[in-house]
C-alpha cells in the first residue's frame, strides 16, 4: 500500500480544476497532487469533483496534524465508492486507498497500523508471564505508587508507568530491573527511547539511580543495558525495513521504552510486533507531554483502554521539585481544570499572582542547589529592528558559560581535557521555539546565536558553515554514519589535524568528521519544542510569539517548561501565551475502540 501511495504522488502531474483552485492553494502540493490523481480516474463532473476533493484532502490533511483518521460526521461518499472500502471488507484483506466505518474515515495505511497494533496490545495483555514474588524487596521503595509499579511488572507482560517530571520513573525502573535481575539472573534486558537524546538522558538518569547504595548489592552496571534508539533496537536500515519483526522477534526478556509519549503509530506497531513471547514490555512516559511528531498518540490512547487498567500505574508524588518549587507550580498551573473557561486578562493576572510577575528577562546564574527561577517578559505587538537586537542579546545570555568554556578549550595546550566541560556548559541552556520561521523562529535565532559566538570569540576559526563550537543536530536517520534524527553534536578541532573539524556526539560517545556530515545538518543553539522532547537542561528559554500562535497548546508549553531543572525564561506575546495556556489538543484515533473490539 505504501508503494501504491508513493506512485500516486510521484506520477501525479494533473492540473487543478477551476472549481477547487482556492482549496488547493491552501494545501501542500503533495495533497493536491494525490487528491487530483485519484479523482481524475473517477469522474469528470466538476461539482462532484469539488465536494470530493475537499473530503479526500481533509483525510490527508488530518495525517499532517497527527490524526490517524477523520470523523465521519455523515460525510457524503457519493461517487467515491471505488476508493473506499468498509472496515469489514478491510478485515477480509481487501485493499483500497481509504477505509470507513460508522465513526471514522481512514487512509488504509493508518487503519491497518491501528488494527495491527490493537492485536499486539491484546496479545501482550493476555500473555502469560513468569510471576515474581516481590515481598523480600519491599524496602526498596517507599512511595505506594512506585511499589504498585513494581508489583505490576512482577506479574504482567504489558506495563505502563506514567508520571510528571520528578515523580521517579527512572528511580522506580532501576529498582524494578534490580528485582527482575535478582529473581531471574539470566534475564536479557533492552532499553530504548525514540531519539538519541532521549536514550542518552535515559542512560544518565539510570546511572544515577544505579549508584544508589540500596542497589549496590545487586551488582548492576549501565553497560549491561546501554540504552539505544528504538530504530537501532529494531535494526531499521536505509529502506526502513526492521531486522526484527513478527516472525523474527527481538532476543530479549524485558524491553523498556522511555519517553513513550513520543511513540508514533508506525514505530509502536513495529516495536510491538517484534516483541517475543513471554517478554515483558515497560513503557515509561508523561502523557501530558506532546504526542509524537508523526501520526498517532499511542501512549495517551493506551491509557484510555478500560481493559488495561491493571497494566498501568501513574506516579504522582514529585521529588524533583520541592512542594513550593516554581517549575512544579507552573506545570500544575497549566494542567488546572477549566483553565480554558477563564478569559485572557483574568488568566494572565492569575499567572502573575500565582507564578511570577512579568518584568524583564535577566541573566540567570546557575548553581548546584539553587532555588527554581521563573522569568516572564511580554513581547509587544509590534517589534522594531532595534528591539529585535535587544531580544537576541537577551537570548544569548544563557550561552555565556558555553562561550567561556570554548575560550578555555581554545587556549589550552591540551584541549582534549576541556571537551567535557564544553559539552556540559552547552547542555546547561537551550532556547526553545514553537516555529522555524519569523524573526524569533528557530532559523533566525540560530543565526543570531552564531553571531553572538563570533562576537564573543572574534578570531574563531571558520571554514564554510563549520566553526569550533558549532552545535548541530541530525534531521534524519543516517545508518551509514550511525546517526539518528535528533542526535546532537558539537564541533571541535580535529584531534590529530587542527586544520580539520570533527563533531563529537556525546549521546553516542562518537566522533564524526564534519566533512562527512550532510550539508542539511542543522545548527542547534535553538531547538523546536518538539525536538527538545527527551532532553533536559538546567535553563530553558521559551519563545512564544505571534507567528506561532495557531500551533500552540498546553501540551507544547508543558513539554517546554518541563525540559528545565532549575530555570525557565518565558519570552512571550500575550495572545500566544494565552493560547498555549488554554488550548488542549486531542488527536483523532480509533485505536481505543479497536482494542475494545478485540477483547
XYZ file of C-alpha atoms in Angstrom:
599
model
C 0.000 0.000 0.000
C 2.879 2.390 0.770
C 4.253 1.847 -2.743
C 0.779 2.494 -4.140
C 0.632 5.785 -2.266
C 4.134 6.796 -3.390
C 3.315 6.058 -7.027
C 0.137 8.087 -6.860
C 2.038 11.082 -5.546
C 5.077 10.737 -7.780
C 3.108 10.182 -11.010
C 0.524 12.889 -10.486
C 1.083 15.889 -12.738
C -2.578 16.820 -13.310
C -3.714 20.409 -13.233
C -6.321 21.528 -10.709
C -9.911 22.001 -11.828
C -11.092 25.572 -11.675
C -13.785 24.946 -9.050
C -11.292 23.621 -6.478
C -8.496 26.103 -7.180
C -8.978 28.028 -3.922
C -8.985 24.829 -1.866
C -5.763 23.664 -3.445
C -3.948 26.936 -2.914
C -4.186 26.314 0.835
C -2.875 22.725 0.677
C 0.602 21.190 0.486
C 1.423 20.253 -3.097
C 1.523 16.522 -2.462
C -2.015 16.600 -1.036
C -3.312 18.416 -4.132
C -1.403 16.069 -6.450
C -2.620 12.886 -4.841
C -6.218 14.073 -4.472
C -6.380 15.161 -8.114
C -4.843 11.932 -9.345
C -7.434 9.830 -7.535
C -10.374 11.958 -8.576
C -9.359 12.200 -12.232
C -9.752 8.430 -12.535
C -13.270 8.520 -11.031
C -15.438 11.024 -12.846
C -15.498 14.244 -14.831
C -18.411 16.027 -13.081
C -16.825 19.204 -11.708
C -19.368 19.674 -8.892
C -18.814 16.185 -7.601
C -15.106 16.709 -8.043
C -15.123 19.828 -5.889
C -17.002 18.198 -2.994
C -14.940 15.034 -3.258
C -11.695 16.988 -3.446
C -12.399 18.507 -0.045
C -13.293 15.149 1.501
C -10.148 13.351 0.353
C -7.823 16.281 1.024
C -9.315 16.584 4.534
C -8.399 12.946 5.247
C -4.854 13.532 4.031
C -4.505 16.792 5.944
C -5.637 15.028 9.133
C -2.485 12.898 8.953
C -0.358 16.066 8.877
C -1.948 17.061 12.188
C -1.117 13.670 13.709
C -4.618 12.223 13.369
C -4.866 8.644 12.131
C -8.436 9.237 10.943
C -11.143 11.828 10.359
C -14.566 11.869 11.993
C -17.225 10.503 9.649
C -19.948 13.040 10.608
C -22.272 11.839 7.821
C -19.871 12.922 5.086
C -21.105 12.184 1.573
C -19.125 9.408 -0.140
C -21.276 9.517 -3.297
C -19.194 8.858 -6.383
C -16.198 7.659 -4.359
C -17.317 4.073 -3.782
C -14.381 2.587 -5.682
C -11.883 4.451 -3.473
C -13.426 3.438 -0.134
C -13.996 0.058 1.475
C -15.757 -0.720 4.730
C -13.888 -1.836 7.830
C -15.364 -5.341 7.413
C -14.012 -5.524 3.869
C -10.589 -4.364 5.076
C -10.602 -7.068 7.751
C -11.205 -9.583 4.927
C -7.918 -8.461 3.325
C -9.487 -6.213 0.681
C -7.381 -3.144 -0.135
C -8.321 0.362 -1.253
C -6.911 3.843 -0.682
C -9.449 4.576 2.073
C -11.408 2.730 4.774
C -14.583 3.874 6.521
C -16.763 2.791 9.425
C -19.607 4.431 11.313
C -17.223 6.774 13.156
C -14.100 7.456 11.102
C -12.602 7.786 7.632
C -9.070 6.422 7.259
C -6.188 6.182 4.898
C -5.837 2.410 4.521
C -2.273 2.566 5.876
C -3.344 4.042 9.206
C -6.387 1.792 9.531
C -4.089 -1.211 9.042
C -1.482 0.076 11.507
C -4.145 0.611 14.199
C -5.540 -2.869 13.567
C -2.114 -4.491 13.804
C -1.185 -2.547 16.948
C -4.504 -3.394 18.628
C -3.874 -7.088 18.002
C -0.406 -6.868 19.552
C -1.687 -4.969 22.590
C -4.218 -7.733 23.270
C -1.555 -10.399 22.695
C 0.616 -8.759 25.343
C -2.316 -8.220 27.697
C -3.250 -11.907 27.559
C 0.288 -13.268 27.567
C 1.290 -15.475 30.486
C 4.481 -14.427 32.212
C 6.586 -15.914 34.989
C 5.364 -14.135 38.122
C 7.937 -12.887 40.628
C 7.493 -12.637 44.388
C 8.366 -9.080 45.472
C 7.805 -9.453 49.236
C 11.521 -9.604 50.003
C 12.124 -6.318 48.160
C 9.528 -4.191 49.923
C 12.153 -1.869 51.442
C 13.497 -0.814 48.025
C 10.618 1.616 47.519
C 8.660 3.743 49.977
C 6.160 5.517 47.702
C 2.938 3.490 47.393
C 2.563 4.186 43.665
C 6.142 3.143 42.979
C 5.535 -0.051 44.983
C 2.446 -0.719 42.849
C 4.549 -0.297 39.702
C 6.972 -2.977 40.940
C 4.115 -5.365 41.752
C 2.560 -4.743 38.338
C 5.729 -5.562 36.400
C 6.301 -8.634 38.578
C 3.141 -10.279 37.248
C 2.328 -8.654 33.873
C 3.827 -8.777 30.398
C 2.421 -5.363 29.460
C 3.205 -2.428 31.752
C 2.685 1.338 31.504
C 4.325 3.602 34.104
C 3.464 7.284 33.747
C 4.158 10.392 35.776
C 5.173 14.016 35.529
C 8.722 15.346 35.891
C 10.431 14.303 39.096
C 7.945 11.576 40.062
C 10.710 8.968 39.970
C 10.009 6.980 36.810
C 13.673 6.068 36.238
C 14.272 5.680 40.006
C 11.415 3.160 40.101
C 12.606 1.464 36.920
C 16.098 0.872 38.353
C 14.584 -0.958 41.315
C 12.248 -2.960 39.104
C 15.211 -4.039 36.963
C 17.186 -4.949 40.094
C 14.352 -7.178 41.324
C 13.892 -8.854 37.928
C 17.630 -9.453 37.644
C 17.826 -10.886 41.155
C 14.870 -13.230 40.606
C 15.875 -14.246 37.076
C 19.704 -13.956 36.837
C 19.821 -14.896 33.143
C 17.229 -12.313 32.145
C 18.018 -10.306 28.986
C 17.040 -6.639 29.228
C 16.985 -3.976 26.494
C 16.382 -0.267 26.982
C 15.402 2.182 24.278
C 13.931 5.607 23.574
C 12.511 7.244 20.436
C 15.503 9.612 19.930
C 19.238 9.576 20.536
C 18.996 12.422 23.039
C 16.242 10.654 24.969
C 18.341 7.475 25.041
C 21.292 9.484 26.386
C 19.120 11.067 29.095
C 17.746 7.640 29.969
C 21.293 6.329 30.423
C 22.349 9.282 32.575
C 19.273 9.015 34.809
C 19.642 5.255 35.083
C 23.326 5.545 36.020
C 22.412 7.973 38.795
C 19.782 5.553 40.121
C 22.105 2.543 39.913
C 24.651 4.416 42.077
C 22.165 4.387 44.946
C 23.673 2.420 47.882
C 20.488 0.337 48.124
C 21.174 -1.091 44.665
C 24.893 -1.765 45.085
C 24.216 -5.296 46.346
C 22.563 -6.224 43.029
C 25.738 -5.678 41.004
C 24.008 -3.817 38.178
C 26.013 -1.681 35.732
C 24.781 0.605 32.975
C 26.871 -1.327 30.424
C 24.510 -4.271 30.965
C 21.679 -2.278 29.361
C 23.170 0.523 27.194
C 20.047 2.478 26.129
C 19.680 2.914 22.352
C 17.132 4.394 19.978
C 14.154 2.226 19.067
C 15.363 2.394 15.459
C 18.690 0.825 16.474
C 16.925 -1.716 18.667
C 14.783 -2.869 15.738
C 17.702 -2.756 13.307
C 15.954 -0.357 10.939
C 18.089 0.218 7.854
C 18.029 2.687 4.978
C 14.964 1.007 3.466
C 13.167 1.375 6.810
C 12.824 -2.396 6.969
C 13.411 -3.742 10.500
C 15.785 -6.585 11.204
C 13.405 -7.770 13.940
C 9.687 -8.208 13.283
C 6.707 -10.511 13.885
C 8.341 -13.761 12.780
C 11.892 -12.707 13.739
C 11.402 -11.268 17.242
C 13.876 -9.402 19.415
C 16.141 -11.592 21.599
C 15.130 -10.091 24.964
C 13.048 -10.989 28.012
C 12.384 -7.376 29.073
C 12.163 -4.310 26.855
C 11.912 -0.829 28.390
C 10.878 2.219 26.344
C 11.395 5.659 27.870
C 9.668 8.853 26.641
C 6.810 6.685 25.355
C 4.645 9.754 24.663
C 6.853 10.208 21.568
C 5.836 6.808 20.124
C 4.020 7.248 16.829
C 1.634 4.694 15.351
C 4.087 3.217 12.847
C 7.056 2.879 15.226
C 4.855 1.479 18.013
C 3.414 -1.141 15.664
C 6.865 -2.269 14.534
C 8.069 -2.428 18.142
C 5.077 -4.354 19.487
C 5.203 -6.857 16.622
C 8.893 -7.507 17.314
C 8.260 -8.455 20.965
C 8.861 -12.175 21.556
C 6.550 -14.445 23.520
C 6.978 -14.254 27.315
C 8.617 -10.829 27.073
C 7.827 -8.016 29.483
C 7.292 -4.573 27.946
C 7.609 -1.480 30.172
C 6.523 1.876 28.733
C 7.671 4.946 30.682
C 6.318 8.370 29.879
C 4.388 11.518 30.678
C 1.072 11.596 28.828
C 0.763 15.357 29.406
C 3.659 15.959 27.035
C 3.410 16.397 23.292
C 2.417 13.359 21.302
C 4.698 12.109 18.533
C 5.628 14.324 15.597
C 4.187 11.677 13.272
C 0.697 10.168 13.225
C -0.707 8.764 16.457
C -0.862 9.366 20.203
C -0.203 5.813 21.311
C 0.570 6.357 24.997
C -2.468 8.613 25.521
C -4.691 6.096 23.708
C -3.445 3.133 25.742
C -4.248 4.979 28.958
C -7.871 5.247 27.870
C -8.394 1.497 27.367
C -10.503 0.139 30.289
C -9.111 -3.398 29.880
C -5.572 -2.085 30.530
C -6.405 -0.640 33.949
C -4.382 -3.394 35.667
C -1.474 -2.715 33.320
C -0.804 0.900 34.199
C 0.389 2.877 37.206
C 0.594 6.662 37.421
C 3.253 8.115 39.734
C 2.010 11.324 41.340
C 4.491 12.373 44.043
C 7.106 14.740 42.645
C 10.639 14.501 44.048
C 12.500 16.764 41.622
C 10.660 19.906 42.659
C 10.079 20.990 46.240
C 6.412 21.370 47.107
C 6.548 25.129 46.548
C 9.070 24.998 43.674
C 8.254 27.386 40.863
C 8.612 24.987 37.898
C 6.397 22.392 39.577
C 3.789 25.050 40.319
C 3.989 26.240 36.716
C 3.356 22.701 35.416
C 0.361 22.383 37.751
C -0.979 25.768 36.646
C -1.013 24.624 33.002
C -2.888 21.437 33.971
C -5.566 23.004 36.174
C -9.157 22.099 35.344
C -11.403 24.528 33.462
C -8.445 26.759 32.564
C -9.911 27.201 29.071
C -13.010 28.885 30.570
C -11.012 31.799 32.011
C -10.724 34.955 29.917
C -7.304 36.243 28.862
C -6.959 39.267 31.185
C -8.098 37.259 34.209
C -5.917 34.237 33.397
C -2.755 36.276 32.816
C -3.468 38.132 36.051
C -3.792 34.792 37.878
C -0.498 33.666 36.330
C 1.312 36.720 37.685
C -0.287 36.282 41.129
C 0.476 32.561 41.434
C 3.649 32.056 39.377
C 5.671 35.166 38.512
C 5.183 38.859 37.807
C 6.063 39.992 34.294
C 9.268 42.023 34.096
C 12.448 41.925 32.003
C 14.477 38.768 31.384
C 17.856 38.829 33.147
C 20.929 36.605 33.200
C 20.413 33.540 35.451
C 23.443 32.336 37.365
C 23.189 28.557 37.568
C 24.290 26.929 40.821
C 24.225 23.404 42.206
C 21.407 23.754 44.756
C 19.705 26.885 43.514
C 16.038 27.714 44.021
C 13.848 27.488 40.926
C 13.772 30.611 38.786
C 10.876 31.614 36.506
C 11.091 34.733 34.355
C 8.319 36.249 32.251
C 8.647 39.032 29.706
C 5.878 40.033 27.311
C 6.644 40.829 23.680
C 4.903 43.890 22.226
C 2.509 43.562 19.268
C 4.964 45.402 17.019
C 8.725 44.925 17.352
C 11.284 47.266 15.776
C 14.607 46.153 14.308
C 16.426 47.720 17.268
C 14.185 45.849 19.716
C 14.909 42.540 17.978
C 18.633 43.157 18.522
C 17.933 43.614 22.241
C 15.949 40.359 22.371
C 18.727 38.451 20.602
C 21.186 39.796 23.168
C 18.945 38.530 25.986
C 18.669 35.120 24.323
C 22.464 34.845 24.174
C 22.913 35.494 27.924
C 22.386 31.826 28.753
C 25.262 30.814 26.452
C 27.912 32.932 28.206
C 29.251 29.941 30.178
C 29.409 27.985 26.924
C 31.326 30.745 25.178
C 33.726 30.968 28.133
C 34.296 27.203 28.081
C 35.114 27.387 24.360
C 37.684 30.113 25.049
C 39.303 27.899 27.695
C 39.324 24.982 25.238
C 40.980 27.111 22.543
C 43.607 28.480 24.945
C 44.575 25.114 26.430
C 47.674 23.356 25.016
C 45.904 20.084 25.831
C 42.390 20.981 24.602
C 41.044 17.415 24.777
C 40.879 17.781 28.556
C 38.403 20.649 28.154
C 35.967 18.896 25.793
C 33.715 17.508 28.541
C 33.467 20.955 30.139
C 32.403 22.446 26.809
C 29.713 19.782 26.406
C 28.486 20.288 29.969
C 28.321 24.066 29.518
C 26.389 23.713 26.262
C 23.860 21.329 27.809
C 23.068 23.759 30.626
C 20.965 26.055 28.452
C 18.754 25.843 25.393
C 16.417 28.145 23.509
C 13.103 26.507 22.579
C 10.852 27.828 19.829
C 7.459 26.722 18.528
C 8.136 27.572 14.864
C 11.053 27.697 12.444
C 10.271 30.933 10.655
C 9.984 34.575 11.687
C 12.362 36.922 13.478
C 12.135 34.854 16.672
C 11.780 31.500 14.945
C 14.303 28.675 15.030
C 16.254 29.657 11.897
C 16.738 33.333 12.766
C 17.586 32.621 16.409
C 20.262 30.095 15.435
C 21.846 32.626 13.060
C 21.848 35.313 15.757
C 23.372 32.981 18.365
C 26.152 32.189 15.891
C 26.787 35.910 15.575
C 26.873 36.217 19.374
C 29.539 33.485 19.487
C 31.608 35.170 16.755
C 31.382 38.433 18.689
C 32.474 36.706 21.914
C 35.401 34.964 20.147
C 36.287 37.261 17.197
C 39.151 35.144 15.853
C 37.266 31.862 15.919
C 38.498 29.602 13.112
C 35.809 29.075 10.470
C 35.618 27.084 7.269
C 32.387 27.280 5.274
C 29.471 26.554 7.613
C 31.763 24.962 10.174
C 33.460 26.528 13.181
C 34.670 25.391 16.580
C 31.754 25.303 18.971
C 29.065 24.889 16.317
C 26.318 22.729 17.843
C 24.487 20.629 15.254
C 21.514 18.272 15.136
C 20.764 15.487 12.660
C 17.394 15.867 10.951
C 17.159 12.327 9.535
C 18.492 8.824 10.201
C 21.846 8.109 8.545
C 22.580 4.443 9.027
C 25.989 4.592 7.337
C 27.196 7.171 9.848
C 25.310 5.505 12.684
C 23.452 8.731 13.485
C 19.740 9.174 14.167
C 17.284 12.006 13.721
C 17.665 14.267 16.769
C 21.266 13.330 17.640
C 23.150 16.476 18.761
C 26.883 17.064 18.499
C 29.411 19.875 18.962
C 32.175 20.783 16.503
C 35.811 20.744 17.716
C 39.271 20.860 16.180
C 40.228 17.518 14.694
C 42.183 15.681 17.385
C 45.075 14.880 15.006
C 44.772 17.543 12.288
C 43.970 21.023 13.634
C 43.121 22.246 10.096
C 40.060 19.992 10.020
C 36.893 19.777 12.091
C 35.223 16.811 13.713
C 31.971 16.619 15.631
C 31.525 14.860 18.950
C 28.110 13.291 19.636
C 28.016 12.780 23.426
C 24.866 10.623 23.402
C 26.805 8.080 21.330
C 30.345 8.866 22.558
C 31.110 9.111 18.847
C 33.364 11.344 16.703
C 32.460 12.071 13.054
C 34.419 14.150 10.548
C 32.487 17.348 9.834
C 33.089 16.822 6.114
C 31.149 13.538 6.285
C 28.057 15.113 7.806
C 25.227 16.221 5.490
C 25.045 19.845 4.357
C 21.452 19.874 5.626
C 22.564 19.327 9.236
C 21.008 21.991 11.462
C 22.724 24.390 13.837
C 21.280 23.734 17.298
C 21.663 26.674 19.663
C 17.867 26.654 19.500
C 15.536 23.679 19.116
C 11.877 23.404 18.315
C 9.902 22.301 21.351
C 9.031 19.066 19.536
C 12.718 18.269 19.016
C 13.513 19.023 22.670
C 11.432 16.097 23.928
C 13.574 13.640 25.839
C 16.121 16.356 26.690
C 16.780 18.076 29.995
C 18.591 21.364 30.650
C 19.287 23.493 33.696
C 17.732 26.517 31.998
C 15.309 26.790 29.080
C 14.325 29.974 27.246
C 10.855 29.503 25.728
C 9.762 31.801 22.891
C 6.055 32.022 22.017
C 5.451 34.814 19.523
C 2.583 35.795 17.228
C 3.654 33.633 14.200
C 3.457 30.573 16.477
C 0.004 31.322 17.861
C -2.035 28.835 15.803
C 0.329 25.975 16.678
C 0.389 26.480 20.440
C -1.190 24.189 23.014
C -0.995 23.198 26.672
C 0.994 20.100 25.717
C 3.543 22.208 23.845
C 4.001 24.640 26.738
C 4.094 21.844 29.340
C 6.755 19.997 27.340
C 8.852 23.158 27.007
C 8.848 24.151 30.667
C 9.421 20.609 31.959
C 12.672 20.377 29.972
C 14.139 22.666 32.664
C 15.557 21.530 36.005
C 16.264 24.935 37.552
C 15.205 27.914 35.441
C 12.563 28.793 32.845
C 12.515 32.112 30.993
C 9.323 32.891 29.060
C 9.598 35.440 26.251
C 6.005 35.513 25.044
C 3.387 37.547 23.259
C 0.222 37.792 25.403
C -2.268 36.293 22.929
C 0.139 33.493 22.054
C 0.772 32.748 25.729
C -2.968 32.636 26.432
C -3.419 30.201 23.551
C -0.652 27.978 24.944
C -2.221 28.008 28.419
C -5.778 27.211 27.334
C -5.839 25.065 24.182
C -5.653 21.302 24.708
C -5.103 19.081 21.678
C -6.966 15.820 21.140
C -5.801 13.658 18.271
C -8.360 11.619 16.350
C -7.741 7.887 16.670
C -9.689 4.657 16.526
C -7.103 2.610 18.440
C -9.017 2.510 21.729
C -12.162 1.162 20.040
C -10.175 -1.410 18.055
C -8.593 -2.765 21.246
C -12.032 -2.907 22.918
C -13.466 -4.795 19.932
C -10.749 -7.442 20.202
C -11.460 -8.126 23.882
